[in-house]
């Protein structure tokens, strides 16, 4: 038997209308600025650019050329490697710091201010710091030479401008670990210590308590913070441009080179690169979210 | 199966002293209630016994062995938290089975014990629900089941029955008592309900502001409190100043009471007398009363509780509460005579 649907109250109808009205400004900004730009980018990457005197729409050759070249896949691998590595390290460090912060330790109140510092300093300053600290002839190499570990600063192992990307990852982590800490710390404060204590009394070891009790409860914070930093990392340009190892570049740098080329028809190739980045990033993030949703449903959260 | 001792235990939180020097011995298999007003340090005491909190001074012994160095996981204690502390991301059965799972108990045994305990706490039909989908009383039962399933050697419960309705509360009390007797688990039970403490416990430890005020069997605590504060907390209403003389007479503002034989020949002193409201007889005529310890008064108020009635009887300057089975109802304004047997009067010396 079907339950009769209660009639909608006029009051509720008015409220709904009012809510839609309130949402209108946000919607229009999103659609026009964001959606419009996306549509234009996709159109251009498919050969629609009459303002350059190019209109071969629909033309998949830009994507074909891009995806057909070996260097694209190299660039993609590099991009993903930097982004994933930095996200993972930031996540682990951020969670560890957040866990430490809900416990007592000497100097905690000072530390609570200190760790937020990188959040307020721009990326470019971080990059400059990396150059000063980690570069050849930088502080670290001089210190090492001074301590007698190496005979000359130039012998210091190359950290920046290699395809291992330690410099890039260091800058990302320096900036993003505090962000993860901030997010997870807030979540941990809400969760409280009692479930951990209950688990301990029930006989769980530290590891069991962390993985079976604490982690599932802070997972929403982990998912949202990693989502944000990964999305940033995969599209970030300055750090790999300045601290990267040159050809093959990461995808955003590749796109930038196309855009900056004297041959403006390469703009379309650049657009194809940008759209590729967007596709890949959203594919990964979507899969990630879908997996998380599945987990949430499994543990009965709606 | 485990004897628990607290020796000179003290707990400071910064400059604040939550527990001041408590000595407590809980015999193996005994059920002890920690009774005291809110904020007196009951939870803190439990947390120290469980190992979650480290005493600032003193030591805690299990079976005469100092457990300071024993980690919480290895103490094999159980604790039902005041705010349940259920795992919100686990279903009822996962919550309950957690303790066995982390100890590596084989799966068939977990299943068996899970089924058993869920039947006992009547949560079988809720086994796939999550804590957020349970009522307060159901959550409390999950918390109790989760602890009991691990068969702890010391069981601690922090107001485990606070959120249950009267009927379920009674059932859970009997259940806890029966289980505790059957398994012989040393149990420490926190409550601020003196009736619950007396019904359940072998001995009751009354804590006031971090001090152990009295540690005694329920009847002793009720009938022979060692201070006015405890008498008050245990629900005594008729407490009066008196001058006691060597012949065992207590002079109060409304009458002179003859005391029991124990009080004779102890010299004259000031003291408080406690007249338990239920041991006072209320008589309608002076003739039927015994000659000793009978004094006149007027009923000035009546409270009807169903099974019992409380009368306020004004005798001279004082008001005396008398509790009776409600077999009859005496009208307000009625002249009555009160009588109390000498050995039913409890005396608390002045200082206490
Ligand atoms: N971590 C802490 N830091 C500072 N003070 C604390 C801490 N834990 C407890 N206290 C204080 O210690 C005192 C005793 O607290 P406790 O939780 O043991 O009270 P309780 O007897 O369990 O009270 P209730 O019946 O309300 O649960 C309280 O005054 C409380 O404010
Ligand atoms: Mg408490």
XYZ file of C-alpha atoms and ligand atoms in Angstrom:
686
model
C 0.000 0.000 0.000
C 1.253 3.433 -0.878
C 1.144 6.167 1.691
C -0.735 9.210 0.474
C 1.638 12.085 -0.092
C 0.892 14.947 2.268
C 0.018 18.150 0.392
C 2.778 20.720 0.265
C 2.148 23.637 2.568
C 2.078 27.102 1.028
C 4.532 28.134 3.713
C 7.030 25.515 2.528
C 6.548 26.551 -1.093
C 7.324 30.145 -0.226
C 10.403 29.082 1.722
C 11.667 27.039 -1.205
C 11.186 29.898 -3.619
C 13.026 32.247 -1.300
C 15.916 29.783 -0.972
C 16.234 29.536 -4.753
C 16.303 33.307 -5.006
C 19.076 33.462 -2.459
C 21.083 30.891 -4.362
C 20.719 32.705 -7.676
C 23.818 34.974 -7.414
C 26.085 32.041 -6.588
C 24.589 29.959 -9.357
C 25.042 32.647 -11.979
C 28.660 33.266 -11.016
C 29.367 29.545 -11.115
C 27.657 28.985 -14.441
C 28.939 32.025 -16.266
C 32.502 32.251 -14.994
C 33.319 28.657 -14.316
C 31.026 26.767 -16.658
C 31.496 29.284 -19.461
C 35.269 29.109 -19.248
C 35.168 25.332 -19.216
C 32.934 25.185 -22.275
C 35.187 27.630 -24.108
C 38.286 25.643 -23.189
C 36.752 22.425 -24.439
C 35.555 24.091 -27.650
C 39.011 25.557 -28.292
C 40.769 22.282 -27.643
C 38.467 20.776 -30.280
C 39.544 23.311 -32.889
C 37.074 26.146 -32.390
C 39.039 29.427 -32.254
C 37.751 31.785 -34.927
C 39.499 34.704 -33.176
C 42.837 33.100 -34.212
C 41.409 32.380 -37.640
C 41.176 28.683 -36.755
C 37.909 26.816 -36.965
C 38.111 23.144 -37.663
C 35.528 22.132 -35.067
C 35.149 19.278 -34.220
C 38.761 18.342 -34.552
C 40.348 15.754 -32.272
C 43.805 16.122 -33.760
C 45.057 18.310 -30.892
C 44.216 15.635 -28.396
C 45.524 13.010 -30.814
C 48.848 14.783 -31.146
C 49.083 15.292 -27.415
C 48.100 11.819 -26.272
C 50.075 10.231 -29.099
C 53.366 11.665 -27.933
C 55.533 9.783 -25.483
C 56.481 12.970 -23.652
C 52.845 13.618 -22.695
C 52.755 10.384 -20.734
C 56.116 11.181 -19.180
C 54.771 14.563 -18.130
C 51.610 13.002 -16.782
C 53.616 10.486 -14.761
C 55.757 13.273 -13.322
C 52.720 15.415 -12.511
C 50.995 12.552 -10.743
C 54.176 11.545 -8.951
C 54.767 15.010 -7.473
C 51.110 15.480 -6.607
C 50.568 12.074 -5.026
C 53.877 12.027 -3.207
C 53.358 15.491 -1.735
C 49.740 14.726 -0.814
C 50.703 11.479 0.862
C 53.602 12.927 2.849
C 51.525 15.957 3.883
C 48.728 13.658 4.958
C 50.922 11.419 7.109
C 52.790 14.316 8.682
C 49.635 16.361 9.152
C 47.765 13.530 10.852
C 50.717 12.741 13.113
C 51.005 16.388 14.117
C 47.275 16.639 14.750
C 47.390 13.507 16.920
C 50.265 15.002 18.878
C 48.376 18.221 19.344
C 45.444 16.656 21.164
C 47.911 15.268 23.694
C 49.942 17.211 26.185
C 53.557 17.973 25.463
C 55.937 20.704 26.609
C 55.824 23.828 24.462
C 52.445 22.924 23.027
C 50.963 26.405 23.223
C 53.893 27.926 21.339
C 53.759 25.170 18.775
C 50.047 25.748 18.196
C 50.936 29.180 16.768
C 54.126 28.157 14.992
C 52.686 25.418 12.852
C 50.155 27.753 11.240
C 52.898 30.045 9.948
C 53.373 28.367 6.534
C 49.638 28.725 5.910
C 49.986 32.497 5.937
C 53.091 32.682 3.746
C 52.564 32.563 -0.052
C 53.838 29.659 -2.132
C 56.295 31.852 -3.977
C 58.002 32.744 -0.703
C 58.169 29.033 0.063
C 59.795 28.428 -3.301
C 62.319 31.172 -2.633
C 63.032 29.644 0.756
C 63.598 26.278 -0.897
C 66.091 27.834 -3.308
C 67.925 29.549 -0.471
C 67.952 26.516 1.780
C 68.196 23.500 -0.489
C 69.939 24.770 -3.631
C 73.545 24.192 -4.511
C 75.357 26.916 -2.682
C 72.335 27.171 -0.402
C 72.300 27.166 3.374
C 72.220 23.410 3.774
C 75.148 22.807 1.473
C 77.181 25.510 3.208
C 76.359 24.082 6.599
C 77.340 20.619 5.418
C 80.607 21.974 4.082
C 81.161 23.911 7.278
C 80.593 20.779 9.341
C 83.121 18.999 7.175
C 80.695 16.491 5.700
C 81.681 17.631 2.201
C 84.737 19.573 1.139
C 82.919 22.135 -1.003
C 79.277 23.354 -1.102
C 79.074 22.435 -4.798
C 79.536 18.777 -3.896
C 76.244 18.836 -2.054
C 73.777 16.342 -3.590
C 71.424 17.944 -6.076
C 68.011 18.372 -4.426
C 66.369 20.940 -6.677
C 65.941 20.747 -10.432
C 65.928 16.975 -10.666
C 63.107 14.743 -11.728
C 62.908 13.300 -8.231
C 61.311 16.635 -7.428
C 62.402 16.783 -3.783
C 62.331 20.552 -3.876
C 58.789 20.660 -5.278
C 57.551 18.074 -2.826
C 59.287 19.867 0.045
C 57.537 23.137 -0.777
C 54.134 21.448 -1.096
C 54.573 19.556 2.142
C 55.842 22.640 3.957
C 52.647 24.425 3.019
C 50.141 21.585 3.089
C 51.041 19.512 6.134
C 49.913 22.407 8.392
C 46.698 22.592 6.420
C 46.027 18.900 7.005
C 46.935 19.369 10.676
C 44.491 22.238 11.008
C 41.654 20.230 9.472
C 42.310 16.988 11.321
C 42.931 18.745 14.625
C 39.481 20.302 14.445
C 37.943 16.922 13.677
C 39.879 15.251 16.505
C 38.670 17.837 19.004
C 35.135 16.948 18.026
C 35.778 13.216 18.271
C 37.292 13.487 21.757
C 39.532 11.028 23.583
C 36.908 8.786 25.100
C 36.487 6.280 22.287
C 40.263 5.825 22.207
C 40.278 5.263 25.938
C 37.445 2.782 25.672
C 39.351 0.885 22.977
C 42.491 0.814 25.111
C 40.627 -0.554 28.104
C 39.057 -3.198 25.880
C 42.583 -4.371 25.152
C 43.404 -2.725 21.827
C 47.033 -1.864 21.103
C 48.039 1.603 19.916
C 47.915 0.476 16.292
C 44.571 -1.231 16.630
C 43.153 1.813 18.369
C 44.436 4.127 15.664
C 43.357 2.101 12.666
C 40.075 0.756 13.976
C 38.831 3.585 16.156
C 40.529 6.922 15.481
C 41.133 6.723 11.733
C 37.551 5.881 10.731
C 36.333 8.805 12.789
C 38.716 11.341 11.230
C 38.289 9.967 7.715
C 35.883 12.695 6.583
C 38.547 15.270 7.476
C 41.245 13.264 5.723
C 39.169 12.921 2.566
C 38.258 16.576 2.326
C 41.750 17.868 3.072
C 43.509 15.481 0.674
C 40.953 16.298 -1.985
C 41.811 19.968 -1.745
C 45.582 19.600 -1.672
C 45.692 16.974 -4.407
C 43.554 19.098 -6.699
C 45.924 21.985 -6.065
C 49.071 19.909 -6.527
C 48.045 18.412 -9.844
C 47.383 21.838 -11.353
C 50.137 23.824 -9.642
C 52.552 25.626 -11.875
C 55.109 27.809 -10.060
C 56.869 25.182 -7.979
C 57.552 22.675 -10.807
C 58.411 25.568 -13.142
C 61.061 26.998 -10.831
C 62.233 23.938 -8.912
C 61.579 21.213 -11.507
C 64.160 19.314 -13.536
C 63.340 20.695 -17.009
C 62.150 18.523 -19.913
C 59.934 16.502 -19.526
C 57.943 19.095 -17.583
C 54.775 18.591 -15.591
C 51.535 19.080 -17.512
C 50.725 22.576 -16.224
C 54.221 23.715 -17.243
C 53.766 22.073 -20.650
C 50.487 23.958 -21.063
C 52.174 27.195 -20.057
C 54.905 26.687 -22.657
C 52.275 26.217 -25.376
C 50.441 29.340 -24.307
C 53.648 31.331 -24.246
C 54.801 30.182 -27.673
C 55.174 32.793 -30.417
C 53.069 30.547 -32.625
C 49.633 31.374 -31.305
C 47.987 28.363 -33.001
C 49.737 26.312 -30.329
C 47.226 27.892 -27.941
C 44.834 25.189 -29.043
C 47.369 22.532 -28.169
C 47.706 24.256 -24.786
C 43.960 24.131 -24.322
C 43.979 20.425 -25.099
C 46.610 20.010 -22.370
C 44.566 21.999 -19.858
C 41.434 20.028 -20.648
C 43.431 16.806 -20.275
C 44.597 17.893 -16.823
C 41.029 18.705 -15.850
C 39.792 15.342 -17.139
C 42.460 13.360 -15.351
C 42.156 15.281 -12.088
C 38.395 15.017 -11.983
C 38.585 11.330 -12.944
C 40.911 10.606 -10.041
C 39.004 12.723 -7.537
C 35.704 11.248 -8.611
C 36.995 7.703 -8.167
C 38.408 8.669 -4.785
C 35.103 10.128 -3.643
C 33.142 7.171 -4.994
C 35.371 4.755 -3.074
C 34.904 6.817 0.064
C 31.136 6.904 -0.397
C 31.137 3.158 -0.745
C 33.095 2.847 2.490
C 30.734 5.217 4.252
C 27.735 3.243 3.147
C 29.396 0.057 4.256
C 29.788 1.393 7.772
C 26.214 2.641 7.659
C 26.706 6.363 7.315
C 24.323 8.157 5.016
C 38.811 -12.606 41.547
C 41.033 -9.608 41.965
C 41.501 -7.622 45.128
C 41.857 -3.902 44.507
C 43.587 -1.558 46.926
C 44.156 2.153 46.824
C 46.883 3.313 49.172
C 47.174 7.002 49.953
C 46.051 7.876 46.430
C 45.909 11.526 45.519
C 45.196 13.186 42.189
C 46.001 16.752 41.243
C 44.934 18.454 38.035
C 47.328 21.378 37.990
C 46.622 23.355 41.157
C 43.275 21.613 41.682
C 43.177 18.530 43.896
C 40.448 16.195 42.704
C 41.258 13.345 45.111
C 42.952 13.840 48.470
C 44.552 10.827 49.997
C 42.103 7.952 49.572
C 42.628 4.537 51.138
C 40.230 1.945 49.856
C 40.283 -1.809 49.839
C 37.893 -3.763 47.666
C 37.848 -7.471 48.385
C 37.954 -9.997 45.584
C 34.492 -10.539 44.147
C 32.991 -7.692 46.089
C 30.587 -5.141 44.647
C 31.399 -1.686 45.917
C 29.450 1.444 45.137
C 31.184 4.799 44.961
C 28.608 7.256 46.131
C 28.922 11.001 46.235
C 27.628 14.263 44.871
C 28.554 15.496 41.395
C 32.200 16.490 41.003
C 33.435 14.692 44.135
C 35.929 12.589 42.173
C 34.146 9.308 41.445
C 35.046 9.199 37.761
C 38.600 10.263 38.545
C 38.937 7.359 40.992
C 37.744 4.879 38.367
C 40.086 6.323 35.777
C 43.028 5.859 38.102
C 42.113 2.256 38.819
C 41.770 1.572 35.091
C 45.126 3.206 34.412
C 43.804 5.983 32.179
C 44.922 8.470 34.790
C 48.110 8.228 36.827
C 47.812 9.074 40.548
C 49.898 12.053 41.643
C 50.783 10.210 44.848
C 50.129 6.812 46.338
C 49.751 3.432 44.707
C 47.098 1.131 43.340
C 47.400 -2.588 43.943
C 45.694 -5.524 42.264
C 46.047 -8.672 44.380
C 48.747 -6.930 46.441
C 50.816 -6.142 43.367
C 51.471 -2.544 42.385
C 50.031 -1.973 38.910
C 51.648 1.421 38.240
C 53.804 -0.089 35.523
C 51.066 -2.221 33.964
C 49.696 -0.631 30.791
C 45.946 -0.088 30.528
C 45.572 -2.797 27.878
C 47.053 -5.458 30.137
C 45.129 -4.705 33.314
C 42.118 -6.682 32.114
C 39.726 -4.200 33.576
C 36.395 -3.209 32.125
C 34.879 0.213 32.181
C 31.429 1.384 31.248
C 31.842 5.082 30.553
C 29.514 7.712 31.886
C 28.963 8.967 28.328
C 29.099 5.457 26.830
C 32.008 6.196 24.446
C 30.573 3.843 21.824
C 32.367 3.618 18.492
C 30.066 5.637 16.216
C 31.320 4.019 13.011
C 30.608 0.468 14.136
C 27.314 -1.366 14.343
C 26.082 -2.658 17.687
C 27.552 -6.103 17.115
C 30.924 -4.709 16.001
C 30.990 -2.473 19.073
C 30.266 -5.384 21.355
C 32.688 -7.766 19.646
C 35.529 -5.230 19.536
C 37.201 -6.306 22.761
C 37.312 -9.953 21.684
C 38.438 -9.129 18.155
C 41.461 -7.092 19.233
C 42.468 -9.889 21.591
C 42.474 -12.312 18.682
C 39.659 -14.522 19.959
C 38.682 -17.137 17.339
C 35.680 -16.148 15.229
C 33.297 -18.956 16.276
C 33.865 -18.124 19.934
C 33.248 -14.433 19.274
C 29.971 -15.326 17.553
C 28.866 -17.464 20.443
C 29.683 -14.997 23.183
C 28.222 -12.144 21.146
C 24.927 -13.959 20.795
C 24.885 -14.767 24.483
C 25.517 -11.234 25.679
C 23.129 -9.650 23.153
C 20.388 -11.895 24.475
C 21.184 -10.885 28.016
C 20.983 -7.157 27.319
C 18.057 -7.690 24.926
C 19.676 -5.994 21.976
C 19.459 -8.796 19.461
C 17.065 -7.019 17.156
C 19.305 -3.938 17.118
C 22.549 -5.711 16.331
C 22.942 -4.118 12.890
C 22.073 -0.618 13.998
C 24.575 2.136 14.608
C 24.893 4.016 17.910
C 23.329 7.131 16.382
C 20.193 5.088 15.714
C 19.751 3.970 19.333
C 18.001 5.485 22.316
C 20.006 6.499 25.381
C 19.074 3.357 27.288
C 19.947 1.129 24.347
C 23.351 2.800 24.009
C 23.944 2.220 27.680
C 23.187 -1.465 27.273
C 25.576 -1.672 24.329
C 28.248 -0.110 26.526
C 27.573 -2.644 29.269
C 27.569 -5.579 26.842
C 30.773 -4.386 25.200
C 32.519 -4.424 28.560
C 31.050 -7.610 29.995
C 31.858 -9.715 26.939
C 35.588 -9.415 27.682
C 35.115 -10.940 31.141
C 37.196 -8.348 32.968
C 38.630 -9.210 36.359
C 37.737 -5.773 37.664
C 34.578 -4.218 36.329
C 33.987 -0.500 36.659
C 30.746 1.191 35.817
C 30.293 4.921 35.776
C 26.615 5.525 36.429
C 25.580 2.765 34.053
C 21.891 2.984 34.823
C 21.392 6.715 34.777
C 19.393 6.842 31.549
C 17.137 3.852 31.939
C 13.469 3.898 32.844
C 12.452 2.560 36.244
C 11.528 -0.912 35.036
C 14.592 -1.463 32.873
C 16.724 0.005 35.611
C 15.466 -2.605 38.037
C 16.033 -5.350 35.488
C 19.561 -4.159 34.727
C 20.366 -3.915 38.437
C 19.287 -7.483 39.037
C 21.115 -8.558 35.909
C 24.349 -6.874 36.958
C 24.042 -8.251 40.462
C 23.350 -11.804 39.262
C 26.134 -11.756 36.727
C 28.542 -10.264 39.209
C 27.709 -12.985 41.732
C 27.948 -15.748 39.144
C 31.278 -14.655 37.695
C 32.611 -13.235 40.952
C 33.870 -10.126 39.218
C 35.204 -7.454 41.528
C 32.920 -4.581 40.661
C 33.106 -0.867 41.347
C 29.958 0.943 40.615
C 29.560 4.711 40.550
C 26.256 6.294 41.386
C 24.875 9.345 43.050
C 21.644 7.589 43.878
C 21.885 6.342 47.471
C 18.985 3.913 47.034
C 20.719 2.277 44.104
C 23.978 2.105 46.022
C 22.319 0.425 48.979
C 20.356 -2.019 46.886
C 23.303 -3.198 44.819
C 26.441 -2.923 46.845
C 28.131 -5.099 49.423
C 29.825 -1.994 50.672
C 29.387 1.648 49.879
C 32.220 4.175 49.755
C 30.927 7.689 50.240
C 33.179 10.356 48.766
C 32.874 14.035 49.542
C 35.118 16.508 47.727
C 37.891 14.024 47.137
C 37.779 12.549 50.654
C 36.593 9.089 51.556
C 33.971 10.049 54.126
C 32.745 6.585 55.109
C 33.194 3.074 53.801
C 30.682 0.624 55.173
C 27.961 -1.891 54.488
C 24.707 -0.291 53.295
C 22.773 -0.856 56.531
C 25.596 0.510 58.670
C 25.902 3.542 56.456
C 22.201 4.147 56.633
C 21.670 3.518 60.313
C 25.011 4.554 61.726
C 26.441 7.360 59.589
C 29.615 8.802 61.109
C 28.862 12.417 60.267
C 25.902 14.698 59.816
C 26.901 15.242 56.213
C 26.624 11.549 55.453
C 23.381 11.250 57.355
C 22.067 14.119 55.309
C 23.293 12.599 52.059
C 21.721 9.252 52.957
C 18.393 10.987 53.283
C 18.111 11.435 57.062
C 15.744 14.272 57.859
C 15.398 14.459 61.630
C 18.760 15.668 62.926
C 18.716 17.697 66.154
C 21.265 19.154 68.530
C 21.208 17.566 71.952
C 23.003 17.609 75.299
C 23.813 14.096 76.380
C 24.448 13.368 80.043
C 26.174 10.487 81.797
C 22.928 8.677 82.507
C 22.248 8.261 78.786
C 19.642 10.996 78.407
C 19.636 13.342 75.430
C 18.155 16.741 76.085
C 16.697 18.252 72.905
C 14.681 21.411 72.454
C 11.403 19.479 72.291
C 11.866 16.575 74.708
C 14.317 14.444 76.636
C 15.132 11.191 74.918
C 16.372 8.068 76.613
C 19.222 6.519 74.654
C 20.300 2.906 74.186
C 22.518 1.121 76.748
C 25.698 1.862 74.739
C 25.410 5.557 75.499
C 25.144 5.240 79.282
C 28.084 6.333 81.399
C 30.075 8.132 78.725
C 30.091 11.520 80.406
C 28.122 14.556 79.362
C 28.698 16.050 75.927
C 27.065 17.841 73.022
C 25.935 15.693 70.110
C 23.457 15.394 67.271
C 20.669 12.862 67.460
C 19.264 11.280 64.342
C 15.704 10.007 64.420
C 15.103 7.991 61.265
C 11.657 8.951 60.017
C 10.537 5.350 59.517
C 11.347 4.146 63.053
C 9.144 6.735 64.732
C 5.689 5.518 65.715
C 2.830 7.928 65.282
C 0.069 7.451 67.837
C -3.311 9.105 68.085
C -3.748 8.762 71.859
C -1.295 9.190 74.708
C -2.650 6.085 76.489
C -1.405 3.521 73.965
C 2.149 4.946 74.021
C 4.951 3.545 76.178
C 6.077 5.842 78.955
C 9.609 6.388 77.604
C 10.478 8.602 74.644
C 6.959 9.710 73.918
C 6.306 13.306 73.114
C 3.378 15.257 71.752
C 3.043 17.172 68.504
C 0.645 18.372 65.834
C 0.529 17.166 62.234
C 1.190 20.209 60.058
C 1.683 18.685 56.609
C 1.202 15.436 54.761
C 2.895 14.044 51.633
C 1.350 11.005 50.009
C 3.709 8.740 47.989
C 1.384 5.818 47.333
C 2.903 3.078 49.444
C 4.081 5.460 52.134
C 3.023 8.762 53.676
C 5.235 11.433 55.180
C 3.841 13.538 58.000
C 5.434 16.731 59.242
C 4.836 16.848 62.956
C 5.595 20.044 64.833
C 6.902 19.397 68.330
C 7.758 22.565 70.168
C 10.101 24.538 67.921
C 11.100 21.608 65.744
C 9.554 19.833 62.814
C 9.860 16.060 62.736
C 9.199 13.962 59.648
C 7.487 10.620 60.216
C 7.155 8.016 57.472
C 4.386 5.446 57.641
C 2.946 2.753 55.449
C -0.162 4.337 54.029
C -2.626 2.027 55.740
C -4.328 5.003 57.314
C -4.251 8.708 56.675
C -3.981 11.106 59.581
C -5.541 14.492 59.033
C -3.593 17.739 59.162
C -4.085 19.553 62.473
C -4.470 16.316 64.424
C -2.826 16.119 67.840
C -0.475 13.103 67.870
C 2.125 11.425 70.069
C 5.451 10.255 68.699
C 7.433 7.410 70.138
C 10.892 6.103 69.334
C 12.728 3.141 70.853
C 15.940 4.093 72.660
C 18.198 1.738 70.687
C 16.934 3.145 67.375
C 18.364 6.576 68.090
C 21.741 7.253 66.490
C 24.131 9.729 68.031
C 26.809 11.685 66.204
C 29.402 13.376 68.453
C 29.711 17.131 68.140
C 32.915 17.365 66.113
C 31.773 15.211 63.229
N 41.188 16.436 33.278
C 40.799 17.242 34.283
N 41.383 18.446 34.464
C 41.004 19.259 35.467
N 40.064 18.972 36.352
C 39.442 17.791 36.246
C 39.763 16.869 35.206
N 38.975 15.783 35.336
C 38.194 16.029 36.411
N 38.465 17.219 36.957
C 37.846 17.805 38.158
O 37.948 16.877 39.201
C 36.763 16.829 39.967
C 36.228 15.420 40.038
O 35.788 15.062 38.756
P 35.073 13.685 38.465
O 34.838 13.601 37.002
O 35.840 12.591 39.081
O 33.672 13.898 39.212
P 32.500 12.840 39.449
O 32.490 12.502 40.884
O 32.620 11.715 38.483
O 31.224 13.730 39.123
P 29.876 13.346 38.318
O 28.986 12.625 39.270
O 29.313 14.689 37.969
O 30.269 12.550 37.133
C 35.794 17.807 39.325
O 35.802 18.983 40.072
C 36.364 18.034 37.947
O 36.112 19.345 37.509
Mg 31.574 11.170 36.786
